[in-house]
Tab-separated table of C-alpha atoms and ligand atoms in Angstrom:
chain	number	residue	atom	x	y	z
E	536	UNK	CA	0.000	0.000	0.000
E	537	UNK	CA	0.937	3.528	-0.711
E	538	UNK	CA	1.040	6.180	1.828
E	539	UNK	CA	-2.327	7.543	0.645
E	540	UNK	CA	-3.982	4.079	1.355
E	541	UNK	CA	-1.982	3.769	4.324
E	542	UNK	CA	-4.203	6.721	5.532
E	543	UNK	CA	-7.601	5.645	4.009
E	544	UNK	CA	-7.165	2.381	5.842
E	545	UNK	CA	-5.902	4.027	9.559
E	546	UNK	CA	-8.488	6.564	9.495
E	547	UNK	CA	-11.283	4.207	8.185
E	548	UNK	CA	-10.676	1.508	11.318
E	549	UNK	CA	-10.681	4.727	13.652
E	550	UNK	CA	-14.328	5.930	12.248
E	551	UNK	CA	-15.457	2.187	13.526
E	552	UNK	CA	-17.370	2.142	16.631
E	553	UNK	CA	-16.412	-0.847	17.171
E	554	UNK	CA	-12.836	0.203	17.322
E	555	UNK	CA	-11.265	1.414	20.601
E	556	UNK	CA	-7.827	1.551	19.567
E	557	UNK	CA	-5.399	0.916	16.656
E	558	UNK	CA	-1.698	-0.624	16.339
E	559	UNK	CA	-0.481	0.675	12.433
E	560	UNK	CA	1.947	-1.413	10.951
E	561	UNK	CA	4.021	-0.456	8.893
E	562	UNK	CA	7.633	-1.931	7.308
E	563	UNK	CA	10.305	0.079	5.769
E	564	UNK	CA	10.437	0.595	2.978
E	565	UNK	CA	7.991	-0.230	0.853
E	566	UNK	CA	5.080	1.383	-0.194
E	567	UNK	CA	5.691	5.275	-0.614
E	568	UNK	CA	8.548	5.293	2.113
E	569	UNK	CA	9.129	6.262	5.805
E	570	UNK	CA	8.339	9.689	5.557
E	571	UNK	CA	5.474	10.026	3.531
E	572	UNK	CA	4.085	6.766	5.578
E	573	UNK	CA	4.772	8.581	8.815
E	574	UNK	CA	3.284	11.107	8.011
E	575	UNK	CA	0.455	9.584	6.462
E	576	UNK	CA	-0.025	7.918	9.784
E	577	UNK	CA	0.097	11.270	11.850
E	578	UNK	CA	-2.594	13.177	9.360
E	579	UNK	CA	-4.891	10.037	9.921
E	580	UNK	CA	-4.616	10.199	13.796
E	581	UNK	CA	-4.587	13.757	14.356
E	582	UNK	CA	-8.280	13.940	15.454
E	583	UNK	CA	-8.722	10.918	16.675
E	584	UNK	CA	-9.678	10.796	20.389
E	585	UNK	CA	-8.818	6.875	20.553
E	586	UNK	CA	-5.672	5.370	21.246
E	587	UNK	CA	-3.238	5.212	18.477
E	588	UNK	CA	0.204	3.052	18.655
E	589	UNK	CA	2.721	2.496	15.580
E	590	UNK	CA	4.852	-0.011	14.382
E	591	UNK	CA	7.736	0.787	12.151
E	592	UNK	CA	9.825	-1.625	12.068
E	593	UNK	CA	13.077	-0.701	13.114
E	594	UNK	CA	12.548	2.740	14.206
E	595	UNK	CA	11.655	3.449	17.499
E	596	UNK	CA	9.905	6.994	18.769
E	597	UNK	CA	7.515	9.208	18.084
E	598	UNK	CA	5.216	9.712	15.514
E	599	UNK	CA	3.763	13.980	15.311
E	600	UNK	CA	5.247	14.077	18.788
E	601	UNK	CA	2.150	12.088	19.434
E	602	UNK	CA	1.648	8.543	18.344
E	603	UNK	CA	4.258	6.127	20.552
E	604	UNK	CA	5.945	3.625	17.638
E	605	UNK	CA	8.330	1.135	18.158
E	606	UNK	CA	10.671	-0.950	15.854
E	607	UNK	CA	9.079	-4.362	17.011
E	608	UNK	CA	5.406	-5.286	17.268
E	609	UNK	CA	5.819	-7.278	20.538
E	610	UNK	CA	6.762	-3.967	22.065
E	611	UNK	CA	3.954	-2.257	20.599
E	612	UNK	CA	1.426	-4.838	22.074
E	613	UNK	CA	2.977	-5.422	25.250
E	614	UNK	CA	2.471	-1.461	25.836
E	615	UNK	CA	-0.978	-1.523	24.661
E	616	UNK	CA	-1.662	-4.042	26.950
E	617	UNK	CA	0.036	-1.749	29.874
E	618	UNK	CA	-2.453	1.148	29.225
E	619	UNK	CA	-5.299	-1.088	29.113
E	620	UNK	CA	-4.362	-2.953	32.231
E	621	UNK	CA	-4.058	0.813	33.397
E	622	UNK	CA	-7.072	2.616	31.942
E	623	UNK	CA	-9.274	-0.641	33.732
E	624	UNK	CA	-7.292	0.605	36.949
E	625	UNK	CA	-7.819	3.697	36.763
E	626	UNK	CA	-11.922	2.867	36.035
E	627	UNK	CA	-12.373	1.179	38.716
E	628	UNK	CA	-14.384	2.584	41.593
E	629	UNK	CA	-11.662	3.373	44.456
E	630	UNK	CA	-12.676	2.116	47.816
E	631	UNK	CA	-12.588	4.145	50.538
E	632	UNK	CA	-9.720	2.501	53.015
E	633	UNK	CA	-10.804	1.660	56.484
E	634	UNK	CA	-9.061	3.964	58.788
E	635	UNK	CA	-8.550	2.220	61.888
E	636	UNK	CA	-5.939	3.108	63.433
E	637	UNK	CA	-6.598	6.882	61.566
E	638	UNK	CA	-3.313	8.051	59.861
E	639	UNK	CA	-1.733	11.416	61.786
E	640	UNK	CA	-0.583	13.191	58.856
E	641	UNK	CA	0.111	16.587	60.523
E	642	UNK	CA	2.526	14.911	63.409
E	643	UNK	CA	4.069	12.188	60.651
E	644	UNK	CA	4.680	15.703	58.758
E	645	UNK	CA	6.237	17.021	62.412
E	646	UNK	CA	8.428	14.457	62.856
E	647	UNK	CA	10.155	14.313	59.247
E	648	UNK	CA	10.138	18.216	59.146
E	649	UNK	CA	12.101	17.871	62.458
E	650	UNK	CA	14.560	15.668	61.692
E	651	UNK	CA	15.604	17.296	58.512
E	652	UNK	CA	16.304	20.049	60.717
E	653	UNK	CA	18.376	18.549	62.732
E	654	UNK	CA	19.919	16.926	59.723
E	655	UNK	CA	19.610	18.904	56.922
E	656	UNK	CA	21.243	16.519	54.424
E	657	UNK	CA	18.661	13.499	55.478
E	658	UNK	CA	19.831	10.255	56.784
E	659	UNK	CA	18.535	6.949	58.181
E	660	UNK	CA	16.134	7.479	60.799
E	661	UNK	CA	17.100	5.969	64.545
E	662	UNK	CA	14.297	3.383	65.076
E	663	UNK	CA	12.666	5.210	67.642
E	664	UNK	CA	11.875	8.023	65.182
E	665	UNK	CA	11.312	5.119	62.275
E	666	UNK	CA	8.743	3.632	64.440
E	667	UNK	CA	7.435	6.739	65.890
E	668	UNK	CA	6.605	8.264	61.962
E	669	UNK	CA	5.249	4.723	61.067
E	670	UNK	CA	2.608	4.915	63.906
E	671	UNK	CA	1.245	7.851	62.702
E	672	UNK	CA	0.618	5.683	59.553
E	673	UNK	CA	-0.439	2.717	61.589
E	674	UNK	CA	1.861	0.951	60.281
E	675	UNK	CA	2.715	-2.352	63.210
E	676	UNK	CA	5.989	-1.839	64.359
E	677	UNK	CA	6.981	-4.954	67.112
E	678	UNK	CA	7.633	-2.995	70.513
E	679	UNK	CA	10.940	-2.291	71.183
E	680	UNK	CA	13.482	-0.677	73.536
E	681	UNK	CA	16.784	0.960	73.151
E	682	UNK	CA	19.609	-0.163	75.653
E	683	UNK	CA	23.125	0.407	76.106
E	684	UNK	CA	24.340	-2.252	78.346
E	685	UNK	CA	24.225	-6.203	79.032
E	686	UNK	CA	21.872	-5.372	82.548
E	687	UNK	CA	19.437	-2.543	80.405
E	688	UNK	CA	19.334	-5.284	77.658
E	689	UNK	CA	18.109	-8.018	80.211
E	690	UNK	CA	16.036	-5.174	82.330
E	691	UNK	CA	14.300	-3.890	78.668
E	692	UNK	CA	13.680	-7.948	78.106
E	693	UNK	CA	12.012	-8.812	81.654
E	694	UNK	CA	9.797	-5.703	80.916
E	695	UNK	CA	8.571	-6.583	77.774
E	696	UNK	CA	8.178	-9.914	78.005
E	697	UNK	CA	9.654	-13.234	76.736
E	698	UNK	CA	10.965	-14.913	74.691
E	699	UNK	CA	13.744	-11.895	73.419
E	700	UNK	CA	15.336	-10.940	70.272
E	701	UNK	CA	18.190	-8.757	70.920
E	702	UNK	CA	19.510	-6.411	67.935
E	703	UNK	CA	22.911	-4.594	67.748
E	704	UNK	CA	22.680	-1.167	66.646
E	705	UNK	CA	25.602	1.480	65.779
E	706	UNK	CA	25.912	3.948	63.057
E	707	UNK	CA	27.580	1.832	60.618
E	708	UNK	CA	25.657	-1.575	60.989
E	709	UNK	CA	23.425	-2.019	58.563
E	710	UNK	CA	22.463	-5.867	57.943
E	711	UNK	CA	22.703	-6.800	61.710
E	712	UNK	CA	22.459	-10.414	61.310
E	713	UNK	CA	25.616	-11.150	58.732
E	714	UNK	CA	28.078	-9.859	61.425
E	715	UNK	CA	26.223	-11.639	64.133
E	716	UNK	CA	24.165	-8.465	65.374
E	717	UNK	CA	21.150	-10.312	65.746
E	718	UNK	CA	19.918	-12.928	68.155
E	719	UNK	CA	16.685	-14.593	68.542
E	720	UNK	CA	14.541	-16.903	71.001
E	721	UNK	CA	16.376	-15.576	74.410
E	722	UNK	CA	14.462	-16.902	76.960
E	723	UNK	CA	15.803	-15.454	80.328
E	724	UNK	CA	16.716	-12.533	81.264
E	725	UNK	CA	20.509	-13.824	81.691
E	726	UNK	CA	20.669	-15.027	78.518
E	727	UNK	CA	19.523	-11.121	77.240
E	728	UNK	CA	22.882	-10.155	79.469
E	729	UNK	CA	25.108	-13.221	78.061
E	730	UNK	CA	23.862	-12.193	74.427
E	731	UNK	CA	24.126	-8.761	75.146
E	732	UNK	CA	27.977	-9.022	75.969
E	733	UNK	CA	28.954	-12.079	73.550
E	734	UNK	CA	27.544	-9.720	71.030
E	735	UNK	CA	30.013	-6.638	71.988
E	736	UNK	CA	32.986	-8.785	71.921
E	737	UNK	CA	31.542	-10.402	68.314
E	738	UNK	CA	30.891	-7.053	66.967
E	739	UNK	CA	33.526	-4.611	68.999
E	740	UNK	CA	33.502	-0.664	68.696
E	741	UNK	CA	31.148	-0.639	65.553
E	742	UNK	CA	28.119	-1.489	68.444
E	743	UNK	CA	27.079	1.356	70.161
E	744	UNK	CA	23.887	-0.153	71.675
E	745	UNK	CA	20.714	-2.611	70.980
E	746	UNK	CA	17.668	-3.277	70.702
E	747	UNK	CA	15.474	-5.689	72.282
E	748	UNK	CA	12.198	-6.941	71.109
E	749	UNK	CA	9.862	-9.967	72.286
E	750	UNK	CA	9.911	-12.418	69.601
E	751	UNK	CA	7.036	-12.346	67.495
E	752	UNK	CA	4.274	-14.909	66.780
E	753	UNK	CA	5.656	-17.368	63.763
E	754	UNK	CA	5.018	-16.787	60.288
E	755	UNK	CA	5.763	-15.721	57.094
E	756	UNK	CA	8.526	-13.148	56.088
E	757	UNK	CA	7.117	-10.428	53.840
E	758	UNK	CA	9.403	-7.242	52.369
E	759	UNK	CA	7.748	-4.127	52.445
E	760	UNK	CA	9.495	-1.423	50.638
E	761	UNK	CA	9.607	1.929	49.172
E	762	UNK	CA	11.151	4.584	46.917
E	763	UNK	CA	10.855	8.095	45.593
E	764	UNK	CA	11.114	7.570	41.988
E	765	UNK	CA	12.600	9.804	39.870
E	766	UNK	CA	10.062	9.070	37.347
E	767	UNK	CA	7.392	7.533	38.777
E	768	UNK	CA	7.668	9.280	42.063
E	769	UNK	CA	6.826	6.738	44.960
E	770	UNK	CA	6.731	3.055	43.930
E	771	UNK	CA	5.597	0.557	46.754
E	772	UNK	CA	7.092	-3.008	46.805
E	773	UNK	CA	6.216	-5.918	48.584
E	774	UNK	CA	7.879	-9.212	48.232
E	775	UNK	CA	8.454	-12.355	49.975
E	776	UNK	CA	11.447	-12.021	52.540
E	777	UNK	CA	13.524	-14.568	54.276
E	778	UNK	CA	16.853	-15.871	53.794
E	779	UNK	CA	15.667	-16.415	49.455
E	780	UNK	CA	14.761	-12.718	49.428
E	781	UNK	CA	17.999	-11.605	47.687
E	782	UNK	CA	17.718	-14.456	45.458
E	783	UNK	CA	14.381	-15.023	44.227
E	784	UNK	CA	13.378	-11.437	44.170
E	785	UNK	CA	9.765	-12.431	44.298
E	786	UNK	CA	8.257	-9.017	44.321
E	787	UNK	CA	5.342	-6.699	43.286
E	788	UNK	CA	5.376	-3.374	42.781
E	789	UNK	CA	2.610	-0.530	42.409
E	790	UNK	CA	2.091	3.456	42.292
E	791	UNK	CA	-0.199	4.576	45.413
E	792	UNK	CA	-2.726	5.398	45.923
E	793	UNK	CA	-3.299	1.917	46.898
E	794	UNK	CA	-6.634	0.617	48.118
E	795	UNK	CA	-7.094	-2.795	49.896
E	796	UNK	CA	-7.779	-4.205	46.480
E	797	UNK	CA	-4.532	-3.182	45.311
E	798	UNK	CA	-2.102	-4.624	47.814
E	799	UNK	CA	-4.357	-7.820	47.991
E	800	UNK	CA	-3.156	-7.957	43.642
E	801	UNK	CA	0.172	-7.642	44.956
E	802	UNK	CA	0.143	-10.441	47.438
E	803	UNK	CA	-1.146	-12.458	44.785
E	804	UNK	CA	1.488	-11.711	42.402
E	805	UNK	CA	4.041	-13.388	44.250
E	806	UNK	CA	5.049	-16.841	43.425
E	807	UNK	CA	5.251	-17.396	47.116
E	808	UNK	CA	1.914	-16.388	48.070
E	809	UNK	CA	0.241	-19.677	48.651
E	810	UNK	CA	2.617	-19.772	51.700
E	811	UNK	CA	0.151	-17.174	53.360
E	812	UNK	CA	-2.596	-18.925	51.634
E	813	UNK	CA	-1.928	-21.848	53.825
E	814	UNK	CA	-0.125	-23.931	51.539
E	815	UNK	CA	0.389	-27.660	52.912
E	816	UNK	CA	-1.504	-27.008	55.806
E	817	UNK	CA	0.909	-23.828	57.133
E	818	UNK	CA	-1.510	-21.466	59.055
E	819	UNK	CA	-3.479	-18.861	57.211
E	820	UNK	CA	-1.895	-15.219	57.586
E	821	UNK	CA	-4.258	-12.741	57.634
E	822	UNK	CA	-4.105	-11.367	54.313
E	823	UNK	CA	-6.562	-8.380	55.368
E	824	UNK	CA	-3.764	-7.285	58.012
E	825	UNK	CA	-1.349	-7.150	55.574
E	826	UNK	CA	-2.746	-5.447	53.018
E	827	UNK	CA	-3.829	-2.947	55.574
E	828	UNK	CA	-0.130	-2.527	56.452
E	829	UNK	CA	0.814	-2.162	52.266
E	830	UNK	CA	-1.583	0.535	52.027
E	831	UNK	CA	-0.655	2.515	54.768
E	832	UNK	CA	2.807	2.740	53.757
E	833	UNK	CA	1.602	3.543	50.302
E	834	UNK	CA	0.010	6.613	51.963
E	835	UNK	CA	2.741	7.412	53.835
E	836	UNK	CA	5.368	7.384	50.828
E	837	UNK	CA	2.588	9.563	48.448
E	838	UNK	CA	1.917	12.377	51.553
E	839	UNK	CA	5.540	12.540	52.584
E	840	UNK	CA	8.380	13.406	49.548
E	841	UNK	CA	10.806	13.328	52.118
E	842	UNK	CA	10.799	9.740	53.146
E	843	UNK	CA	13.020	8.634	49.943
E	844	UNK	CA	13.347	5.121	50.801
E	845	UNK	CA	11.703	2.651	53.858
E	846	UNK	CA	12.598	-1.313	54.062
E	847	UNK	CA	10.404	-2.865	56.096
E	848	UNK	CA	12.099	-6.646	56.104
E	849	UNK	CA	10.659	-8.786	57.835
E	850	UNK	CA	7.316	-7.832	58.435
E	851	UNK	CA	6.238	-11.143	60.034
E	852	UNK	CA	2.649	-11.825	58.830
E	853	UNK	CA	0.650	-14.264	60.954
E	854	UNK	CA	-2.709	-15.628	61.635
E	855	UNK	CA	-3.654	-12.736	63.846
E	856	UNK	CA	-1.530	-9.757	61.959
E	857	UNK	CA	1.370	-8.657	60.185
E	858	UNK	CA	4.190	-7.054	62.515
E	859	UNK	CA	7.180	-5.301	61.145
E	860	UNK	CA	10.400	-6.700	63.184
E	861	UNK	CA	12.849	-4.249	61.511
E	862	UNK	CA	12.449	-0.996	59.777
E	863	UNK	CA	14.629	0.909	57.753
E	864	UNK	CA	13.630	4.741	56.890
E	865	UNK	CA	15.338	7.194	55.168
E	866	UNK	CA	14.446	10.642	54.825
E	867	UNK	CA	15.844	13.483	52.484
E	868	UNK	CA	14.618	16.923	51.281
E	869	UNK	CA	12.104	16.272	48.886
E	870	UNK	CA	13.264	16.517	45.184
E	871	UNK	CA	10.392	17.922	42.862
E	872	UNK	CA	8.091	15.683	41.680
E	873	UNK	CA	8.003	14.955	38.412
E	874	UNK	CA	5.851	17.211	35.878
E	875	UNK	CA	4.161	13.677	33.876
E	876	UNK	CA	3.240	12.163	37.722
E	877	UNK	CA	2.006	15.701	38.773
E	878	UNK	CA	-0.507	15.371	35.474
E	879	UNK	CA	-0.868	11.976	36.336
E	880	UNK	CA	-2.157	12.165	39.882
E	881	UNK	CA	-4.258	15.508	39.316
E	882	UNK	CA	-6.288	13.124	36.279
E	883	UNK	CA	-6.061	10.178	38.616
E	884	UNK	CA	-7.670	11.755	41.834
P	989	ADP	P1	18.834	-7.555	59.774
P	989	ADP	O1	17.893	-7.512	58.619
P	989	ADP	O2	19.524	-6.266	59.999
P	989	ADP	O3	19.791	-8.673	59.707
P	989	ADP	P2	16.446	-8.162	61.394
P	989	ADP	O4	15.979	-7.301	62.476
P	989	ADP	O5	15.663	-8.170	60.139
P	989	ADP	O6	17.985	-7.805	61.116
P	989	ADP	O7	16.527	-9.649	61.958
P	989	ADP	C1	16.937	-10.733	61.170
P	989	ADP	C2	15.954	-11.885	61.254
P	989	ADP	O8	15.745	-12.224	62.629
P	989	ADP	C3	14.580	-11.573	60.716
P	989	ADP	O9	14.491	-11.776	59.331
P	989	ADP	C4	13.709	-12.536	61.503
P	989	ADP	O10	13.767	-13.824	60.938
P	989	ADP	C5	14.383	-12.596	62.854
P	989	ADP	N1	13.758	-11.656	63.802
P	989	ADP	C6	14.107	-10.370	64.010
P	989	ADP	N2	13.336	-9.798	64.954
P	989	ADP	C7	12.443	-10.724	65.349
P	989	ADP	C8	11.366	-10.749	66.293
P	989	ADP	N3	11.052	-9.685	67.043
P	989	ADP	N4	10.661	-11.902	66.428
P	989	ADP	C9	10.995	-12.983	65.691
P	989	ADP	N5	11.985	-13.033	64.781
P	989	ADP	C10	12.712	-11.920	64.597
P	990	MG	MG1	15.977	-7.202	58.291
């Protein structure tokens, strides 16, 4: 076909009814040539209100500034299928999230605005302050006290309850548990102590202090995570954790705002989600509790620009809950969003 029929043909399928959107084809260089084809294709779509994607084979870009075209049809198709996946998204009536516990926006603002004060370039939260801005999302953070010696260790431990898990913390450690900085199922005060002061020796100067926690219910290790974007602004994650984490990188990820619907999808998507599902008779987690605790920190990374990365690994999800045992948070000043999510969320809300 010439470009002229190349035309005739585009704009005829758009004038369909039945038509909601078109993928041109066209090959190089037959007919009456790129150029003239291009540009047949751009004076056929220019009115158009339906969606319009090209393929030229072998040249990838726009067409008018306007019409997305790519240089292989699997790419073409596999993006229409993205922005119809996203338009039935987007159609969908959003459901109003349960607020219980309600999220404290104006003292989760406080407490980010005040830290950035005190550190103006951003850094890693202390977990107090993590778990302090995560309860104004109620987000479940496991209990947990800050000591700085073998007896406060065991006297935190008695208090709370046991079993213990005790946790090194100084400003370099990072991933406690591959230089021995973590220790689970202590079951006497004396062994908090013993622990405490094995651990010191283990770890030396690098330990400044610990934490101790009461060792949550048993269950199934789930990654909660977050980013700023540069593109996409904040992304949520979750994935299964555990010692495969790293390795299977079995993860979902999504744009909030999320409902309950949303980070139930992204339980699902995991290969490992029949594990919560009670797979071979394991107990049921409760999949409500944990998508509660996805959403909120969906909300949390959409109100607050400044939080530019949280790890919430594990958060342990059980029959009666999901309880995050160890959270990362990192806040920064806010970079400006960018302009296309701006448009993006204005349409979308
Ligand atoms: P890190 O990731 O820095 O090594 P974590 O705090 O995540 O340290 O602890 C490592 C592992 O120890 C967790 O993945 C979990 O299996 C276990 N653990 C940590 N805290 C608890 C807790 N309160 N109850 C039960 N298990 C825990
Ligand atoms: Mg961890």
């Amino acid at each position: 076909a010439d470009a002229e029929e190349l035309g005739f043909a585009v704009a005829t399928v758009l004038a369909d009814p039945g038509v909601d959107s078109v993928l041109v084809v066209y090959t190089p260089p037959f007919g009456s040539g790129l150029e003239a084809s291009q540009a047949a294709i751009a004076k056929a779509t220019r009115d158009t209100g339906k969606t319009v994607l090209a393929c030229v084979v072998g040249h990838d870009g726009l067409i008018d500034e306007r019409v997305p075209s790519y240089a292989f049809p699997e790419q073409a198709v596999a993006a229409l299928a993205r922005v119809a996946e996203h338009a039935a998204w987007r159609a969908r009536p959003r459901e109003q999230v349960e607020v219980k516990p309600r999220v404290d926006r104006k003292s989760a603002r406080v407490v980010v605005a005040g830290d950035l004060l005190r550190h103006p370039e951003g850094r890693w939260l202390d977990h107090p302050t993590a778990a302090r801005l995560l309860g104004h999302y109620g987000v479940h953070v496991a209990e947990t006290r800050t000591a700085d010696s073998p007896e406060a260790a065991a006297e935190a431990a008695a208090a709370m309850g046991l079993p213990a898990v005790l946790k090194a913390t100084g400003p370099g450690l990072v991933h406690k548990s591959d230089v021995g900085g973590v220790v689970v199922g202590l079951a006497t005060p004396q062994e908090v102590e013993q622990a405490y002061r094995d651990m010191a020796e283990r770890i030396g100067p690098a330990m400044t202090g610990a934490l101790v926690q009461r060792m949550a219910e048993a269950g199934t290790e789930i990654i909660i995570g977050g980013v700023q974007h540069e593109t996409f602004g904040p992304l949520v994650m979750v994935g299964m954790g555990g010692v495969t984490a790293e390795i299977l990188r079995d993860q979902a990820f999504r744009i909030p705002p999320l409902d309950l619907r949303d980070a139930a999808e992204m339980i699902g998507e995991l290969r490992g989600a029949p594990l919560l599902y009670g797979y071979r008779g394991r107990p049921k987690a409760d999949i409500e509790a944990l998508a509660q605790q996805i959403v909120r920190v969906g909300a949390l990374l959409d109100d607050l620009p400044e939080v530019a990365e949280l790890d919430l690994n594990p958060v342990i999800a059980t029959p009666s809950g999901a309880l995050a045992v160890d959270v990362r948070i990192r806040v920064a000043p806010a970079p400006p969003r960018p302009s296309s999510y701006r448009r993006w969320m204005r349409r979308a809300r």
